[in-house]
């Protein structure tokens, strides 16, 4: 039972390069999320997808785009990477509703460095 | 804006001691308060959670205390163990059509032998 799988785990980019972080979940969850984690800042929501076919901006969406490819997959794209986007990125998923309200299931993170 | 304030930023506790992490929130519409535990190199995982109509919830050595009037809640880890060394995040949730989770800034706990 894989849960939430993120790829790649590590990536180094040069300023201006583009890349896509991939995320897939096998728990049949409706909702998926992308967070970034920075020291002293906690987890900040970049984008979320409440259900297949919908996406919406979170707290820090600038410089990112997302695609909810199907119910399982939710990708995050950096079109023109900047050093300020150096961070650890986490994908998460959750039941839209239900007895486990509030439980997010996280992947292991993707560590991105932009030089 | 930081809607959930967490303190302290770091905490060192001796083995067997009590670890206490505090959080305060602003939005009275929040209706669910989970705590997440994160080990180095891993994603956060749900540890324990509480609803605002309950003043305390205990699961093993972990207890959440909730003060609705003060808009504060805290995590107590009794008999802290080195294996509890991790970063802890409080969070607050607005339920309904979409579960929007607002996280605190995290507390790095180190339990020393």
PDB file of C-alpha atoms in Angstrom:
ATOM      1  CA  UNK A   1       0.000   0.000   0.000  1.00  0.00           C
ATOM      2  CA  UNK A   2       2.007   2.976  -1.334  1.00  0.00           C
ATOM      3  CA  UNK A   3      -0.236   5.842  -0.119  1.00  0.00           C
ATOM      4  CA  UNK A   4       1.041   9.114  -1.630  1.00  0.00           C
ATOM      5  CA  UNK A   5       4.029   8.860  -3.953  1.00  0.00           C
ATOM      6  CA  UNK A   6       6.060  11.881  -5.072  1.00  0.00           C
ATOM      7  CA  UNK A   7       8.744  12.107  -7.725  1.00  0.00           C
ATOM      8  CA  UNK A   8      11.478  13.191  -7.873  1.00  0.00           C
ATOM      9  CA  UNK A   9      12.735  13.135  -4.299  1.00  0.00           C
ATOM     10  CA  UNK A  10      15.582  15.542  -5.025  1.00  0.00           C
ATOM     11  CA  UNK A  11      16.145  18.057  -7.809  1.00  0.00           C
ATOM     12  CA  UNK A  12      18.589  20.874  -8.490  1.00  0.00           C
ATOM     13  CA  UNK A  13      17.588  23.513 -11.012  1.00  0.00           C
ATOM     14  CA  UNK A  14      19.154  26.642 -12.411  1.00  0.00           C
ATOM     15  CA  UNK A  15      17.231  29.909 -12.296  1.00  0.00           C
ATOM     16  CA  UNK A  16      14.803  30.059 -15.192  1.00  0.00           C
ATOM     17  CA  UNK A  17      14.559  26.327 -15.776  1.00  0.00           C
ATOM     18  CA  UNK A  18      11.217  24.573 -15.625  1.00  0.00           C
ATOM     19  CA  UNK A  19      10.219  21.303 -14.046  1.00  0.00           C
ATOM     20  CA  UNK A  20       7.211  19.295 -12.930  1.00  0.00           C
ATOM     21  CA  UNK A  21       6.761  17.529  -9.621  1.00  0.00           C
ATOM     22  CA  UNK A  22       4.589  14.450  -9.882  1.00  0.00           C
ATOM     23  CA  UNK A  23       2.230  13.090  -7.251  1.00  0.00           C
ATOM     24  CA  UNK A  24      -0.002  10.024  -7.220  1.00  0.00           C
ATOM     25  CA  UNK A  25      -2.232   8.538  -4.517  1.00  0.00           C
ATOM     26  CA  UNK A  26      -3.782   5.081  -4.392  1.00  0.00           C
ATOM     27  CA  UNK A  27      -6.335   5.687  -1.613  1.00  0.00           C
ATOM     28  CA  UNK A  28      -9.187   6.810  -3.867  1.00  0.00           C
ATOM     29  CA  UNK A  29      -9.177  10.236  -2.229  1.00  0.00           C
ATOM     30  CA  UNK A  30     -11.078  13.075  -3.811  1.00  0.00           C
ATOM     31  CA  UNK A  31      -8.937  15.971  -2.605  1.00  0.00           C
ATOM     32  CA  UNK A  32      -5.249  16.581  -3.286  1.00  0.00           C
ATOM     33  CA  UNK A  33      -2.900  19.357  -2.224  1.00  0.00           C
ATOM     34  CA  UNK A  34       0.546  20.793  -2.781  1.00  0.00           C
ATOM     35  CA  UNK A  35       2.354  22.384   0.168  1.00  0.00           C
ATOM     36  CA  UNK A  36       5.783  23.891   0.530  1.00  0.00           C
ATOM     37  CA  UNK A  37       7.728  23.693   3.776  1.00  0.00           C
ATOM     38  CA  UNK A  38      10.304  26.305   4.698  1.00  0.00           C
ATOM     39  CA  UNK A  39      12.154  26.760   8.008  1.00  0.00           C
ATOM     40  CA  UNK A  40      10.111  28.842  10.450  1.00  0.00           C
ATOM     41  CA  UNK A  41       7.201  29.082   8.019  1.00  0.00           C
ATOM     42  CA  UNK A  42       5.445  25.784   8.579  1.00  0.00           C
ATOM     43  CA  UNK A  43       3.486  24.247   5.739  1.00  0.00           C
ATOM     44  CA  UNK A  44       1.960  26.666   3.259  1.00  0.00           C
ATOM     45  CA  UNK A  45      -0.648  25.632   0.742  1.00  0.00           C
ATOM     46  CA  UNK A  46       0.280  26.313  -2.880  1.00  0.00           C
ATOM     47  CA  UNK A  47      -2.668  24.804  -4.764  1.00  0.00           C
ATOM     48  CA  UNK A  48      -5.361  22.295  -4.058  1.00  0.00           C
ATOM     49  CA  UNK A  49      -7.832  20.203  -5.960  1.00  0.00           C
ATOM     50  CA  UNK A  50     -11.044  19.497  -4.098  1.00  0.00           C
ATOM     51  CA  UNK A  51     -12.112  16.933  -6.669  1.00  0.00           C
ATOM     52  CA  UNK A  52     -11.129  15.601 -10.049  1.00  0.00           C
ATOM     53  CA  UNK A  53     -11.396  18.326 -12.654  1.00  0.00           C
ATOM     54  CA  UNK A  54     -11.076  21.253 -10.264  1.00  0.00           C
ATOM     55  CA  UNK A  55      -8.088  23.193  -8.971  1.00  0.00           C
ATOM     56  CA  UNK A  56      -7.786  26.346  -6.923  1.00  0.00           C
ATOM     57  CA  UNK A  57      -5.140  28.634  -5.501  1.00  0.00           C
ATOM     58  CA  UNK A  58      -3.917  28.351  -1.972  1.00  0.00           C
ATOM     59  CA  UNK A  59      -1.864  30.752   0.118  1.00  0.00           C
ATOM     60  CA  UNK A  60       1.270  30.993  -2.087  1.00  0.00           C
ATOM     61  CA  UNK A  61       0.374  30.165  -5.733  1.00  0.00           C
ATOM     62  CA  UNK A  62       2.601  32.654  -7.569  1.00  0.00           C
ATOM     63  CA  UNK A  63       5.139  31.006  -9.855  1.00  0.00           C
ATOM     64  CA  UNK A  64       3.358  27.635  -9.891  1.00  0.00           C
ATOM     65  CA  UNK A  65       0.780  25.836 -11.965  1.00  0.00           C
ATOM     66  CA  UNK A  66      -1.005  22.560 -11.318  1.00  0.00           C
ATOM     67  CA  UNK A  67      -2.809  19.872 -13.224  1.00  0.00           C
ATOM     68  CA  UNK A  68      -5.248  17.330 -11.804  1.00  0.00           C
ATOM     69  CA  UNK A  69      -4.623  14.703 -14.451  1.00  0.00           C
ATOM     70  CA  UNK A  70      -7.160  12.226 -13.049  1.00  0.00           C
ATOM     71  CA  UNK A  71      -8.396  11.205  -9.614  1.00  0.00           C
ATOM     72  CA  UNK A  72      -5.024   9.676  -8.703  1.00  0.00           C
ATOM     73  CA  UNK A  73      -2.560  12.246 -10.016  1.00  0.00           C
ATOM     74  CA  UNK A  74      -1.863  15.896  -9.222  1.00  0.00           C
ATOM     75  CA  UNK A  75       1.220  17.587 -10.651  1.00  0.00           C
ATOM     76  CA  UNK A  76       2.940  20.855  -9.750  1.00  0.00           C
ATOM     77  CA  UNK A  77       4.841  22.791 -12.398  1.00  0.00           C
ATOM     78  CA  UNK A  78       7.435  25.516 -11.993  1.00  0.00           C
ATOM     79  CA  UNK A  79       7.552  27.364 -15.319  1.00  0.00           C
ATOM     80  CA  UNK A  80      10.586  29.533 -14.580  1.00  0.00           C
ATOM     81  CA  UNK A  81      12.279  28.531 -11.343  1.00  0.00           C
ATOM     82  CA  UNK A  82      13.562  31.185  -8.947  1.00  0.00           C
ATOM     83  CA  UNK A  83      15.863  30.827  -5.908  1.00  0.00           C
ATOM     84  CA  UNK A  84      12.872  31.763  -3.705  1.00  0.00           C
ATOM     85  CA  UNK A  85      11.292  28.471  -4.761  1.00  0.00           C
ATOM     86  CA  UNK A  86      14.023  26.475  -3.054  1.00  0.00           C
ATOM     87  CA  UNK A  87      11.988  24.428  -0.618  1.00  0.00           C
ATOM     88  CA  UNK A  88      10.670  21.034   0.315  1.00  0.00           C
ATOM     89  CA  UNK A  89       7.421  20.303  -1.494  1.00  0.00           C
ATOM     90  CA  UNK A  90       4.812  17.954  -0.125  1.00  0.00           C
ATOM     91  CA  UNK A  91       1.862  16.472  -1.876  1.00  0.00           C
ATOM     92  CA  UNK A  92      -1.071  15.342   0.257  1.00  0.00           C
ATOM     93  CA  UNK A  93      -4.500  13.832  -0.190  1.00  0.00           C
ATOM     94  CA  UNK A  94      -7.640  13.490   1.904  1.00  0.00           C
ATOM     95  CA  UNK A  95     -11.191  12.232   1.892  1.00  0.00           C
ATOM     96  CA  UNK A  96     -13.461  15.041   0.842  1.00  0.00           C
ATOM     97  CA  UNK A  97     -15.754  14.281   3.729  1.00  0.00           C
ATOM     98  CA  UNK A  98     -16.227  11.439   6.173  1.00  0.00           C
ATOM     99  CA  UNK A  99     -15.244  10.186   9.614  1.00  0.00           C
ATOM    100  CA  UNK A 100     -11.583  10.962   9.083  1.00  0.00           C
ATOM    101  CA  UNK A 101     -12.201  14.670   8.599  1.00  0.00           C
ATOM    102  CA  UNK A 102      -8.979  16.534   8.977  1.00  0.00           C
ATOM    103  CA  UNK A 103      -6.557  13.770   8.130  1.00  0.00           C
ATOM    104  CA  UNK A 104      -4.172  14.639   5.366  1.00  0.00           C
ATOM    105  CA  UNK A 105      -1.974  11.875   4.025  1.00  0.00           C
ATOM    106  CA  UNK A 106       1.405  13.229   2.947  1.00  0.00           C
ATOM    107  CA  UNK A 107       4.053  11.983   0.592  1.00  0.00           C
ATOM    108  CA  UNK A 108       7.704  11.944   1.646  1.00  0.00           C
ATOM    109  CA  UNK A 109       8.513  15.235  -0.010  1.00  0.00           C
ATOM    110  CA  UNK A 110      10.504  16.555  -2.948  1.00  0.00           C
ATOM    111  CA  UNK A 111      13.546  18.613  -2.077  1.00  0.00           C
ATOM    112  CA  UNK A 112      14.120  21.307  -4.673  1.00  0.00           C
ATOM    113  CA  UNK A 113      17.125  23.605  -4.874  1.00  0.00           C
ATOM    114  CA  UNK A 114      17.181  26.490  -7.339  1.00  0.00           C
ATOM    115  CA  UNK A 115      20.619  27.972  -7.961  1.00  0.00           C
TER     116      UNK A 115
ATOM    117  CA  UNK B   1      -1.280  36.366   7.735  1.00  0.00           C
ATOM    118  CA  UNK B   2      -0.596  33.755  10.339  1.00  0.00           C
ATOM    119  CA  UNK B   3      -3.924  32.445  11.558  1.00  0.00           C
ATOM    120  CA  UNK B   4      -2.430  29.781  13.795  1.00  0.00           C
ATOM    121  CA  UNK B   5       0.449  30.804  16.047  1.00  0.00           C
ATOM    122  CA  UNK B   6       2.614  28.047  17.490  1.00  0.00           C
ATOM    123  CA  UNK B   7       5.246  28.146  20.247  1.00  0.00           C
ATOM    124  CA  UNK B   8       7.932  27.387  21.084  1.00  0.00           C
ATOM    125  CA  UNK B   9       9.876  27.056  17.856  1.00  0.00           C
ATOM    126  CA  UNK B  10      12.156  24.475  19.464  1.00  0.00           C
ATOM    127  CA  UNK B  11      12.067  22.469  22.654  1.00  0.00           C
ATOM    128  CA  UNK B  12      14.556  20.260  24.480  1.00  0.00           C
ATOM    129  CA  UNK B  13      13.165  17.888  27.095  1.00  0.00           C
ATOM    130  CA  UNK B  14      14.815  15.196  29.147  1.00  0.00           C
ATOM    131  CA  UNK B  15      13.661  11.634  28.793  1.00  0.00           C
ATOM    132  CA  UNK B  16      10.684  11.038  31.057  1.00  0.00           C
ATOM    133  CA  UNK B  17       9.717  14.688  31.171  1.00  0.00           C
ATOM    134  CA  UNK B  18       6.628  16.449  29.856  1.00  0.00           C
ATOM    135  CA  UNK B  19       6.755  18.234  26.506  1.00  0.00           C
ATOM    136  CA  UNK B  20       4.253  21.049  26.028  1.00  0.00           C
ATOM    137  CA  UNK B  21       3.559  22.819  22.732  1.00  0.00           C
ATOM    138  CA  UNK B  22       1.066  25.651  22.497  1.00  0.00           C
ATOM    139  CA  UNK B  23      -1.058  27.030  19.682  1.00  0.00           C
ATOM    140  CA  UNK B  24      -3.437  29.935  19.363  1.00  0.00           C
ATOM    141  CA  UNK B  25      -5.903  30.629  16.585  1.00  0.00           C
ATOM    142  CA  UNK B  26      -7.853  33.645  15.435  1.00  0.00           C
ATOM    143  CA  UNK B  27     -10.732  32.399  13.318  1.00  0.00           C
ATOM    144  CA  UNK B  28     -13.603  31.171  15.515  1.00  0.00           C
ATOM    145  CA  UNK B  29     -15.032  29.322  12.499  1.00  0.00           C
ATOM    146  CA  UNK B  30     -12.317  26.657  12.725  1.00  0.00           C
ATOM    147  CA  UNK B  31     -13.998  23.430  13.756  1.00  0.00           C
ATOM    148  CA  UNK B  32     -11.286  20.795  13.892  1.00  0.00           C
ATOM    149  CA  UNK B  33      -7.807  20.911  15.410  1.00  0.00           C
ATOM    150  CA  UNK B  34      -5.312  18.189  14.463  1.00  0.00           C
ATOM    151  CA  UNK B  35      -1.674  17.769  15.432  1.00  0.00           C
ATOM    152  CA  UNK B  36       0.821  16.346  12.970  1.00  0.00           C
ATOM    153  CA  UNK B  37       4.160  14.703  13.713  1.00  0.00           C
ATOM    154  CA  UNK B  38       7.019  14.812  11.235  1.00  0.00           C
ATOM    155  CA  UNK B  39      10.239  12.812  11.415  1.00  0.00           C
ATOM    156  CA  UNK B  40      13.312  13.969   9.458  1.00  0.00           C
ATOM    157  CA  UNK B  41      13.064  13.122   5.787  1.00  0.00           C
ATOM    158  CA  UNK B  42       9.411  12.136   6.029  1.00  0.00           C
ATOM    159  CA  UNK B  43       6.082  13.796   5.443  1.00  0.00           C
ATOM    160  CA  UNK B  44       3.880  14.879   8.368  1.00  0.00           C
ATOM    161  CA  UNK B  45       1.472  12.295   9.764  1.00  0.00           C
ATOM    162  CA  UNK B  46      -1.648  12.804  11.848  1.00  0.00           C
ATOM    163  CA  UNK B  47      -0.955  12.256  15.543  1.00  0.00           C
ATOM    164  CA  UNK B  48      -4.125  13.280  17.372  1.00  0.00           C
ATOM    165  CA  UNK B  49      -7.042  15.658  16.791  1.00  0.00           C
ATOM    166  CA  UNK B  50      -9.820  17.362  18.722  1.00  0.00           C
ATOM    167  CA  UNK B  51     -13.111  19.132  18.063  1.00  0.00           C
ATOM    168  CA  UNK B  52     -13.914  22.426  19.852  1.00  0.00           C
ATOM    169  CA  UNK B  53     -16.792  20.927  21.846  1.00  0.00           C
ATOM    170  CA  UNK B  54     -14.292  18.792  23.787  1.00  0.00           C
ATOM    171  CA  UNK B  55     -11.857  20.242  26.345  1.00  0.00           C
ATOM    172  CA  UNK B  56      -9.386  17.372  26.380  1.00  0.00           C
ATOM    173  CA  UNK B  57      -8.512  14.298  24.367  1.00  0.00           C
ATOM    174  CA  UNK B  58      -5.965  11.689  25.371  1.00  0.00           C
ATOM    175  CA  UNK B  59      -4.351   8.986  23.268  1.00  0.00           C
ATOM    176  CA  UNK B  60      -1.650   7.097  25.098  1.00  0.00           C
ATOM    177  CA  UNK B  61       1.054   9.544  26.180  1.00  0.00           C
ATOM    178  CA  UNK B  62      -0.339  12.328  23.979  1.00  0.00           C
ATOM    179  CA  UNK B  63      -3.020  14.743  25.224  1.00  0.00           C
ATOM    180  CA  UNK B  64      -4.640  17.752  23.576  1.00  0.00           C
ATOM    181  CA  UNK B  65      -6.042  20.423  25.873  1.00  0.00           C
ATOM    182  CA  UNK B  66      -8.486  22.845  24.285  1.00  0.00           C
ATOM    183  CA  UNK B  67      -9.626  26.234  25.617  1.00  0.00           C
ATOM    184  CA  UNK B  68     -12.344  27.554  23.331  1.00  0.00           C
ATOM    185  CA  UNK B  69     -12.845  30.880  25.118  1.00  0.00           C
ATOM    186  CA  UNK B  70      -9.134  31.684  24.921  1.00  0.00           C
ATOM    187  CA  UNK B  71      -8.837  30.276  21.397  1.00  0.00           C
ATOM    188  CA  UNK B  72      -5.875  28.190  22.452  1.00  0.00           C
ATOM    189  CA  UNK B  73      -4.956  24.543  22.384  1.00  0.00           C
ATOM    190  CA  UNK B  74      -1.900  22.604  23.400  1.00  0.00           C
ATOM    191  CA  UNK B  75      -0.204  19.250  22.996  1.00  0.00           C
ATOM    192  CA  UNK B  76       1.205  17.508  26.041  1.00  0.00           C
ATOM    193  CA  UNK B  77       3.562  14.554  25.652  1.00  0.00           C
ATOM    194  CA  UNK B  78       3.878  12.690  28.910  1.00  0.00           C
ATOM    195  CA  UNK B  79       6.928  10.555  29.725  1.00  0.00           C
ATOM    196  CA  UNK B  80       8.716  11.938  26.659  1.00  0.00           C
ATOM    197  CA  UNK B  81      10.985   9.446  24.884  1.00  0.00           C
ATOM    198  CA  UNK B  82      13.897   9.933  22.461  1.00  0.00           C
ATOM    199  CA  UNK B  83      11.672   8.368  19.787  1.00  0.00           C
ATOM    200  CA  UNK B  84       9.319  11.353  20.182  1.00  0.00           C
ATOM    201  CA  UNK B  85      12.028  13.636  18.778  1.00  0.00           C
ATOM    202  CA  UNK B  86      10.360  15.163  15.734  1.00  0.00           C
ATOM    203  CA  UNK B  87       8.754  18.338  14.476  1.00  0.00           C
ATOM    204  CA  UNK B  88       5.183  18.870  15.597  1.00  0.00           C
ATOM    205  CA  UNK B  89       2.650  21.003  13.753  1.00  0.00           C
ATOM    206  CA  UNK B  90      -0.671  22.144  15.102  1.00  0.00           C
ATOM    207  CA  UNK B  91      -3.370  22.891  12.591  1.00  0.00           C
ATOM    208  CA  UNK B  92      -6.863  24.276  12.350  1.00  0.00           C
ATOM    209  CA  UNK B  93      -9.474  23.286   9.827  1.00  0.00           C
ATOM    210  CA  UNK B  94     -12.508  24.881   8.277  1.00  0.00           C
ATOM    211  CA  UNK B  95     -14.638  21.907   7.294  1.00  0.00           C
ATOM    212  CA  UNK B  96     -17.503  21.895   4.879  1.00  0.00           C
ATOM    213  CA  UNK B  97     -17.232  21.647   1.134  1.00  0.00           C
ATOM    214  CA  UNK B  98     -13.463  21.630   1.258  1.00  0.00           C
ATOM    215  CA  UNK B  99     -11.133  20.951   4.151  1.00  0.00           C
ATOM    216  CA  UNK B 100      -8.872  23.955   4.252  1.00  0.00           C
ATOM    217  CA  UNK B 101      -6.055  23.259   6.672  1.00  0.00           C
ATOM    218  CA  UNK B 102      -4.050  26.072   8.244  1.00  0.00           C
ATOM    219  CA  UNK B 103      -0.816  24.925   9.858  1.00  0.00           C
ATOM    220  CA  UNK B 104       1.228  26.442  12.661  1.00  0.00           C
ATOM    221  CA  UNK B 105       4.915  27.101  12.057  1.00  0.00           C
ATOM    222  CA  UNK B 106       6.102  23.926  13.790  1.00  0.00           C
ATOM    223  CA  UNK B 107       8.009  22.969  16.954  1.00  0.00           C
ATOM    224  CA  UNK B 108      11.179  20.930  16.763  1.00  0.00           C
ATOM    225  CA  UNK B 109      11.249  18.656  19.791  1.00  0.00           C
ATOM    226  CA  UNK B 110      14.414  16.975  20.971  1.00  0.00           C
ATOM    227  CA  UNK B 111      14.183  14.470  23.816  1.00  0.00           C
ATOM    228  CA  UNK B 112      17.576  13.808  25.347  1.00  0.00           C
ATOM    229  CA  UNK B 113      18.454  10.668  27.353  1.00  0.00           C
TER     230      UNK B 113
END
